[in-house]
Short mmCIF file of C-alpha atoms (C1' of nucleotides) in Angstrom, two decimals:
data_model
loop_
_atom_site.label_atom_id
_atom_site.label_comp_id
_atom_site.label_asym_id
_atom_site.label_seq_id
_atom_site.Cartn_x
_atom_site.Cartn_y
_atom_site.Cartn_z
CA UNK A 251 21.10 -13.52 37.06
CA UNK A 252 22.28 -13.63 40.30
CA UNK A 253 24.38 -16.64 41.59
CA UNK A 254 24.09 -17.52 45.04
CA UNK A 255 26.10 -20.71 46.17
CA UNK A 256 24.00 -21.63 49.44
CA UNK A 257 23.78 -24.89 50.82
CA UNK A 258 20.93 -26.86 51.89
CA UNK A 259 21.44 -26.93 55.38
CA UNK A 260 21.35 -23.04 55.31
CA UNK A 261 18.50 -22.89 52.91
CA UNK A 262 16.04 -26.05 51.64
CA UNK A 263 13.41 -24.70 49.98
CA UNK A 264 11.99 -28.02 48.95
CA UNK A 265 11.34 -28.72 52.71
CA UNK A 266 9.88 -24.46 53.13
CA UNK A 267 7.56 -25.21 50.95
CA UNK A 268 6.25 -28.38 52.00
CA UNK A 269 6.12 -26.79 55.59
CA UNK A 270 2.59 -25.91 55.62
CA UNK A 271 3.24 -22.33 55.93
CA UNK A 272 3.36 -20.78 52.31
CA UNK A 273 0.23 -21.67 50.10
CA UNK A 274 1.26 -20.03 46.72
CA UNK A 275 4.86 -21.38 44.70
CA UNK A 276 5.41 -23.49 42.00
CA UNK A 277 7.86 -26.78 42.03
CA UNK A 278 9.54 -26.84 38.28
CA UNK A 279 10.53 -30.56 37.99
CA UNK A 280 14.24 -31.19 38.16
CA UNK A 281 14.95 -27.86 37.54
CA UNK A 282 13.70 -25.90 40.44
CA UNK A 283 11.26 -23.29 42.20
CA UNK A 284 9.44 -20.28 41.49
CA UNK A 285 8.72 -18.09 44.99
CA UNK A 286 6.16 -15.32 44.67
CA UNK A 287 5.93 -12.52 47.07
CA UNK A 288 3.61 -9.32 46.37
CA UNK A 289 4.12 -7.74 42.36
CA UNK A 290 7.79 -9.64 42.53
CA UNK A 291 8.17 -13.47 41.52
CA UNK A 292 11.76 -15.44 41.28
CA UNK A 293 12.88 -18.93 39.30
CA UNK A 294 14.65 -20.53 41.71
CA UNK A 295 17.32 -23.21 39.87
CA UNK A 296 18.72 -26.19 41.43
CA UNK A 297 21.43 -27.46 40.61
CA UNK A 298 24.01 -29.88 42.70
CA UNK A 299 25.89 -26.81 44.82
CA UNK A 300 23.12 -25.26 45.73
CA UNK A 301 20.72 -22.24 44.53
CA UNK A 302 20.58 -19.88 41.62
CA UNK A 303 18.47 -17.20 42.14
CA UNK A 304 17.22 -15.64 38.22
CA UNK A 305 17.29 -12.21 39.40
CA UNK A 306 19.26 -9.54 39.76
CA UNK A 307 21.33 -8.81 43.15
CA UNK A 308 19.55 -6.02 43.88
CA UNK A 309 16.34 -7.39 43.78
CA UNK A 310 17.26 -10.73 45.95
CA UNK A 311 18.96 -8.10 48.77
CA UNK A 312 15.78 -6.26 48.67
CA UNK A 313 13.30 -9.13 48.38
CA UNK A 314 13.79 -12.58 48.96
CA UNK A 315 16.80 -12.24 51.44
CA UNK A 316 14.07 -11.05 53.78
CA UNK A 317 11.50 -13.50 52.34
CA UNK A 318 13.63 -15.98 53.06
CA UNK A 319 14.64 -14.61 56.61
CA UNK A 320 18.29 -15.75 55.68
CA UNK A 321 19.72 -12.61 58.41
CA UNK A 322 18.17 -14.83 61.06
CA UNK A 323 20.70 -17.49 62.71
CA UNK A 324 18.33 -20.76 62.55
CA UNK A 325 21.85 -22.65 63.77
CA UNK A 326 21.63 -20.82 66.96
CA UNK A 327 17.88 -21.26 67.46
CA UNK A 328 18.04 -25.06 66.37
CA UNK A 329 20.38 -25.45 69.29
CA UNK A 330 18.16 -23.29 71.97
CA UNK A 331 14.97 -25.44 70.92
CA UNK A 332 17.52 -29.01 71.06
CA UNK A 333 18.64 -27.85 74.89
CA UNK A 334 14.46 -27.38 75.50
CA UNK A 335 14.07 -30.55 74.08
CA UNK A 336 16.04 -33.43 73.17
CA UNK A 337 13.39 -35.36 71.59
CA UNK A 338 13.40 -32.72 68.72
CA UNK A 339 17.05 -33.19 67.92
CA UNK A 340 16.23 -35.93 64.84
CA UNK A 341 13.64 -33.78 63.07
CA UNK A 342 15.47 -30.62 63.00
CA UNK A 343 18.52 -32.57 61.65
CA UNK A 344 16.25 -34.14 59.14
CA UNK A 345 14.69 -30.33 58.46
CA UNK A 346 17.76 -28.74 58.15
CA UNK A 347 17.37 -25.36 55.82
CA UNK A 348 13.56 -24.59 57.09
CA UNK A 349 13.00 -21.39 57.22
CA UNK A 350 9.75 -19.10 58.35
CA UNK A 351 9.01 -17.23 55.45
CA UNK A 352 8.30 -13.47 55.65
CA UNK A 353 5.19 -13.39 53.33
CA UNK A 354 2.28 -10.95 52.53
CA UNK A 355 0.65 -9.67 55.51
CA UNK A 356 -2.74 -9.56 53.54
CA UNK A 357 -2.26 -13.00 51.95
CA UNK A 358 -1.50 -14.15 55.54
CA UNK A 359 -4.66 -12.92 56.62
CA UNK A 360 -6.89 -13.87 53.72
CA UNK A 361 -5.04 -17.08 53.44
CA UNK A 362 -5.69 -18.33 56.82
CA UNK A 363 -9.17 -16.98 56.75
CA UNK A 364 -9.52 -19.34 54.22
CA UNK A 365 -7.56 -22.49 56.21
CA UNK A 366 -10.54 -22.99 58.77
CA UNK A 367 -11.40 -26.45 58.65
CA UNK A 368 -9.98 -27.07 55.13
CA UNK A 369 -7.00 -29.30 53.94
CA UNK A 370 -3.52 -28.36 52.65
CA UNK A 371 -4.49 -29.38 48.74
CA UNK A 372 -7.73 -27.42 49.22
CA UNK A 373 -6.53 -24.24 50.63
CA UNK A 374 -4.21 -23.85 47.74
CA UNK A 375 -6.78 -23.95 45.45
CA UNK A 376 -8.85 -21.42 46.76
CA UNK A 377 -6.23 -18.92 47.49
CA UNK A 378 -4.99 -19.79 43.78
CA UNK A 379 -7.89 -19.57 42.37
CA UNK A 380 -8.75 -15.83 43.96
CA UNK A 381 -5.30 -14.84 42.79
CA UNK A 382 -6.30 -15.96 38.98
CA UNK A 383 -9.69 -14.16 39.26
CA UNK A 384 -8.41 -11.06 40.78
CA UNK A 385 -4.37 -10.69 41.12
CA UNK A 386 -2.47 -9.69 38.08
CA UNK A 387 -0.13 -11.42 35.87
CA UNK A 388 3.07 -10.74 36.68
CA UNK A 389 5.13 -13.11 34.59
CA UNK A 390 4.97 -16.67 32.59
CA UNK A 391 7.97 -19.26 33.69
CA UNK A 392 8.06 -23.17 32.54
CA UNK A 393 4.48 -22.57 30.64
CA UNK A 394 3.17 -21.53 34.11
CA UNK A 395 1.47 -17.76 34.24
CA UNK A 396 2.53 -16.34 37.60
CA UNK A 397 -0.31 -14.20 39.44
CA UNK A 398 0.18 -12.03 42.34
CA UNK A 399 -2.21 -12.44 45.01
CA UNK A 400 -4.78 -9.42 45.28
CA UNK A 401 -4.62 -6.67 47.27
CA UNK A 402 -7.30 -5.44 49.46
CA UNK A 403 -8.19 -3.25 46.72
CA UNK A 404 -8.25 -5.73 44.19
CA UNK A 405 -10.99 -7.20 46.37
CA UNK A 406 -12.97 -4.56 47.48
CA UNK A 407 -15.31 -4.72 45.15
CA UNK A 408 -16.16 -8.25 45.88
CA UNK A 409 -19.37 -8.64 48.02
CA UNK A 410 -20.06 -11.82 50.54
CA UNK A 411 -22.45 -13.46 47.73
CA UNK A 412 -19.45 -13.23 45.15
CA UNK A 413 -17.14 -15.68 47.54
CA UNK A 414 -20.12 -17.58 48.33
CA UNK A 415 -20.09 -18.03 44.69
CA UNK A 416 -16.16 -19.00 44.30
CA UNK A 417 -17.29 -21.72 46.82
CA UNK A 418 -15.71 -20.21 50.18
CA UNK A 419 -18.95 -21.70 52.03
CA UNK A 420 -19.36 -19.83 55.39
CA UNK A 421 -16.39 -17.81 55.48
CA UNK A 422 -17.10 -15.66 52.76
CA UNK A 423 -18.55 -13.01 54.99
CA UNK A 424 -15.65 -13.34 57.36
CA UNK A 425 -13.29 -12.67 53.65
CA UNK A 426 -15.49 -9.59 53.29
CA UNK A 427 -15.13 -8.37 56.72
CA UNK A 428 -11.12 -8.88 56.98
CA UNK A 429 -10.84 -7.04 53.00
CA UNK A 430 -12.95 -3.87 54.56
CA UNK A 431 -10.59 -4.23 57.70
CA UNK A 432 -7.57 -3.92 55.61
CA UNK A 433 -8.70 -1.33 53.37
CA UNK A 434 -9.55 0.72 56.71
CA UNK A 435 -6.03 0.22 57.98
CA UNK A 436 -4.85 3.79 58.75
CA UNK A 437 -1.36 3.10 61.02
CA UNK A 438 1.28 0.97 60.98
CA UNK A 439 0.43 -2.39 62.43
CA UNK A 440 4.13 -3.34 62.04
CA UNK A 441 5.04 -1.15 65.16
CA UNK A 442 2.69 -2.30 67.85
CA UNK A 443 3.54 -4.75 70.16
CA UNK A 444 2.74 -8.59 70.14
CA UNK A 445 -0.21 -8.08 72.29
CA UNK A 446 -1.39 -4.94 70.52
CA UNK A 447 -1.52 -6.33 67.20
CA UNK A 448 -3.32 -9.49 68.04
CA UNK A 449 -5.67 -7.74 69.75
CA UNK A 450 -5.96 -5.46 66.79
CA UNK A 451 -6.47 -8.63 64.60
CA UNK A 452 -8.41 -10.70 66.23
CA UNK A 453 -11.48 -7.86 66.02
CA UNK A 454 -12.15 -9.07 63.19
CA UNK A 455 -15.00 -10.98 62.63
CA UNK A 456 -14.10 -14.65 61.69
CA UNK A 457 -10.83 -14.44 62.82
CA UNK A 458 -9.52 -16.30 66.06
CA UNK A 459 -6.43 -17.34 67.80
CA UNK A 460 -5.43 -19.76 65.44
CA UNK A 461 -5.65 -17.33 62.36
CA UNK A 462 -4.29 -14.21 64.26
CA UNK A 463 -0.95 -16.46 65.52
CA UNK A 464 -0.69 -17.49 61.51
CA UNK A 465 -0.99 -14.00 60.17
CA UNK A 466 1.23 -12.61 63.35
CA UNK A 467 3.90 -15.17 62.81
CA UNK A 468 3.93 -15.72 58.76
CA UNK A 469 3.19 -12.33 58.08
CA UNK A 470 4.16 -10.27 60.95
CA UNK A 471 7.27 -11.99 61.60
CA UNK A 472 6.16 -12.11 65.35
CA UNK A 473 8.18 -15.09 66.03
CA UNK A 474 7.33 -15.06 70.15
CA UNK A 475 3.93 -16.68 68.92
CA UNK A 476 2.39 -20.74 68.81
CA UNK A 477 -0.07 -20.92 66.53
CA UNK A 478 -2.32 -24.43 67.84
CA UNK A 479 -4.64 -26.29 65.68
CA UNK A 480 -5.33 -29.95 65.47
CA UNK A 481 -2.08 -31.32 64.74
CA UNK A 482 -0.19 -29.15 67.38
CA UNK A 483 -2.60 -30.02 69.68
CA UNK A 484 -2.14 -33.40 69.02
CA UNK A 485 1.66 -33.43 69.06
CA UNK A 486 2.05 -31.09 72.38
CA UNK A 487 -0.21 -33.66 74.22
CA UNK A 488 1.86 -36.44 73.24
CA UNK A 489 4.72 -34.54 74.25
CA UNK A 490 4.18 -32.56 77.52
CA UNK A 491 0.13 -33.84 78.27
CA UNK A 492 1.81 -33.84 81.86
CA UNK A 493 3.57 -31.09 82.11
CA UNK A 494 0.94 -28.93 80.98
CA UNK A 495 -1.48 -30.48 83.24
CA UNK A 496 0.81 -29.64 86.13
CA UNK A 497 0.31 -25.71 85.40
CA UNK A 498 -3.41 -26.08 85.53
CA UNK A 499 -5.58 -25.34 88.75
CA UNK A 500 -7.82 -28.51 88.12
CA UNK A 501 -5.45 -31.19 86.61
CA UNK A 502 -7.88 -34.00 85.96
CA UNK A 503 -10.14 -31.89 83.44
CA UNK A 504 -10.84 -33.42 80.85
CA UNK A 505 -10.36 -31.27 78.34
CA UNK A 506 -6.86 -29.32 77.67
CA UNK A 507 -7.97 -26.22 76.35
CA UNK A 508 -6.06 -25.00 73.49
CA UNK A 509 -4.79 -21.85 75.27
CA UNK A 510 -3.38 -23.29 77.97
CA UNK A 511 -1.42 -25.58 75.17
CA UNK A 512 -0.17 -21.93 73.85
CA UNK A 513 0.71 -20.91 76.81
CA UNK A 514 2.96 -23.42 77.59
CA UNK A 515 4.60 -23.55 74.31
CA UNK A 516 5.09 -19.84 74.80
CA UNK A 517 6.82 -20.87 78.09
CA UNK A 518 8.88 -23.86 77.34
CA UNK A 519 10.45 -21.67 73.97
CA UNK A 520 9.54 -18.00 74.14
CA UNK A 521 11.02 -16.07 70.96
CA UNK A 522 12.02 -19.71 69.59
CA UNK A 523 8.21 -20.65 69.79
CA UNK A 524 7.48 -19.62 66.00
CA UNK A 525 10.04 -21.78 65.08
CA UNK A 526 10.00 -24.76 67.33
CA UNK A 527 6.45 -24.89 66.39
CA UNK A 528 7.15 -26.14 62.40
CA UNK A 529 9.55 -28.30 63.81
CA UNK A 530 7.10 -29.79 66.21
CA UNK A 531 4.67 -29.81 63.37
CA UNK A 532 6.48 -31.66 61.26
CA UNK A 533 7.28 -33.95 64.06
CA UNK A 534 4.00 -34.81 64.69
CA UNK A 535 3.25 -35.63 60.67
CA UNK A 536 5.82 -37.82 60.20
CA UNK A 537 4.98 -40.01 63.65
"C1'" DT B 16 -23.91 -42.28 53.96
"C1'" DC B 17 -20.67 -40.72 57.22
"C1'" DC B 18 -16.61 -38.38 58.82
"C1'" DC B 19 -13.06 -35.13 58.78
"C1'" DA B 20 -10.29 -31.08 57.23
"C1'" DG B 21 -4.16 -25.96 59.84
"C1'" DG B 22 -11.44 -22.81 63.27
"C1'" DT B 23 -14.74 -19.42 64.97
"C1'" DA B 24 -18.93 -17.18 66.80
"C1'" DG B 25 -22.80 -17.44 69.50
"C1'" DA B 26 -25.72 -19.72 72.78
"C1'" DT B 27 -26.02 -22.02 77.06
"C1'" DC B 28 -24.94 -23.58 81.51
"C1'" DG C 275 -15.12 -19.42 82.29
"C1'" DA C 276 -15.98 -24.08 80.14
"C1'" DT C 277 -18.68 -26.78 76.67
"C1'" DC C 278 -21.60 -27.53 72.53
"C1'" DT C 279 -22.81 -26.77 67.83
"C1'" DA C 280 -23.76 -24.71 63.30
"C1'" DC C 281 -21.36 -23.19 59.62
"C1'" DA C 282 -20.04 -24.71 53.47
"C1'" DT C 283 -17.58 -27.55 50.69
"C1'" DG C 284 -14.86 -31.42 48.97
"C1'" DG C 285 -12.55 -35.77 49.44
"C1'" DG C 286 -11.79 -40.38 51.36
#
DNA sequence: TCCCAGGTAGATC
DNA sequence: GATCTACATGGG
């Protein structure tokens, strides 16, 4: 068992995992977490000093140090995204410990396949429920199995009428398309550059800009990306609807198209964009 | 019954 | 290049 004595403002997983950006976990009632990442899982305790990791060293060095992304220096970035914007300073306080998680780079994909035009509660259930059909069972915490999420190969077998089936309505054969993708994979997407890779991703049928910034950011660690749906959209028009307008050739469209958002959120926090992004996010929910 | 949910592709102008 | 709409399903 490994005993790590961090403190919340370094680390709150509570607040992680009701980011919006990690789908699979379980929250153990007044005792604590369990984190799942690929064949690994952890039991996260919490106790009044901090976190208690039930695993050995070795395997929190090698895998949830990086899940976690606990090398990065959020204290640093907090301030670079403050001196962007001082409006941000009270919800980064109040978020303290968020993190961007370093997750699955198929789950990202799969996972935000699945997001399209479905709520938080719902995604989770679809991307548990394919995990229970087709991951395997990697351990059994708290009266909770654990499941791993499937590989591509786990799902390659799967045809578009069998997610039409687990009720994936019109983006089964976008599922099917991204699992043949994967399984066709033949270099290493990690070393091509931002532009490279989305360009790479986004050829796939059924996924867009939204999904590709996602996978690219949660996955990829890419953190020089600005994923926009509704909410951001929302929240960067209430914040800079002028601004942006300014950089457009016709400012009175009517319309703000949801690149030109990106673009600008690119521009106002450049390598900080991943990150300002959850905080603007979470911004926006709590207004 | 109607509307919306962490979107995208394809048609149309 | 901008705008419109169908696409499945579930929940309020």
């Amino acid at each position: 068992m490994y005993h790590l004595l961090i403190n919340r403002e370094k680390l709150n997983i509570a607040k992680i995992l009701k980011s919006g950006q990690v789908f699979r976990y379980e929250v153990i009632d007044g005792k604590g977490y369990i984190l799942i990442h690929k064949l690994n899982y952890v039991f996260v305790e919490e106790n009044k000093h901090g976190y208690v990791f039930h695993c050995s060293e070795e395997e929190f060095i090698n895998i949830w140090y990086i899940y976690l992304d606990l090398e990065r220096d959020y204290v640093r970035i907090n301030q670079i995204i403050i001196d962007k914007d001082k409006r941000l300073t009270k919800v980064i306080d109040e978020f303290e410990g968020m993190r961007i998680l370093k997750q699955d780079q198929f789950e990202m994909l799969i996972t935000f396949i699945i997001s399209q035009s479905k709520s938080i509660p719902q995604i989770r259930k679809l991307v548990n429920n394919l995990a229970v059909c087709y991951g395997e069972e990697i351990g059994y915490v708290y009266g909770e199995k654990i499941y791993s999420f499937p590989t591509a190969q786990h799902l390659q077998q799967l045809t578009e009428d069998d997610y039409r089936t687990m009720k994936f309505g019109y983006r089964a054969a976008y599922l099917y398309e991204a699992v043949k993708w994967s399984i066709n994979l033949n270099k290493d997407m990690n070393s091509l550059s931002d532009i490279d890779l989305k360009q790479q991703l986004v050829s796939i049928k059924g996924v867009g800009n939204k999904v590709v910034a996602c996978v690219m950011l949660f996955g990829y660690g890419r953190h020089n990306t600005f994923p926009i749906d509704v909410w951001m959209k929302r929240i960067m028009l209430q914040l800079y609807e002028s601004e942006i307008r300014k950089e457009l050739k016709n400012p009175e469209v009517k319309n703000i198209r949801d690149s030109q958002i990106e673009s600008y959120g690119l521009k106002l926090y450049g390598e900080t964009a991943g990150i300002a992004q959850q905080y603007l996010f979470e911004y926006g929910r709590n207004i």
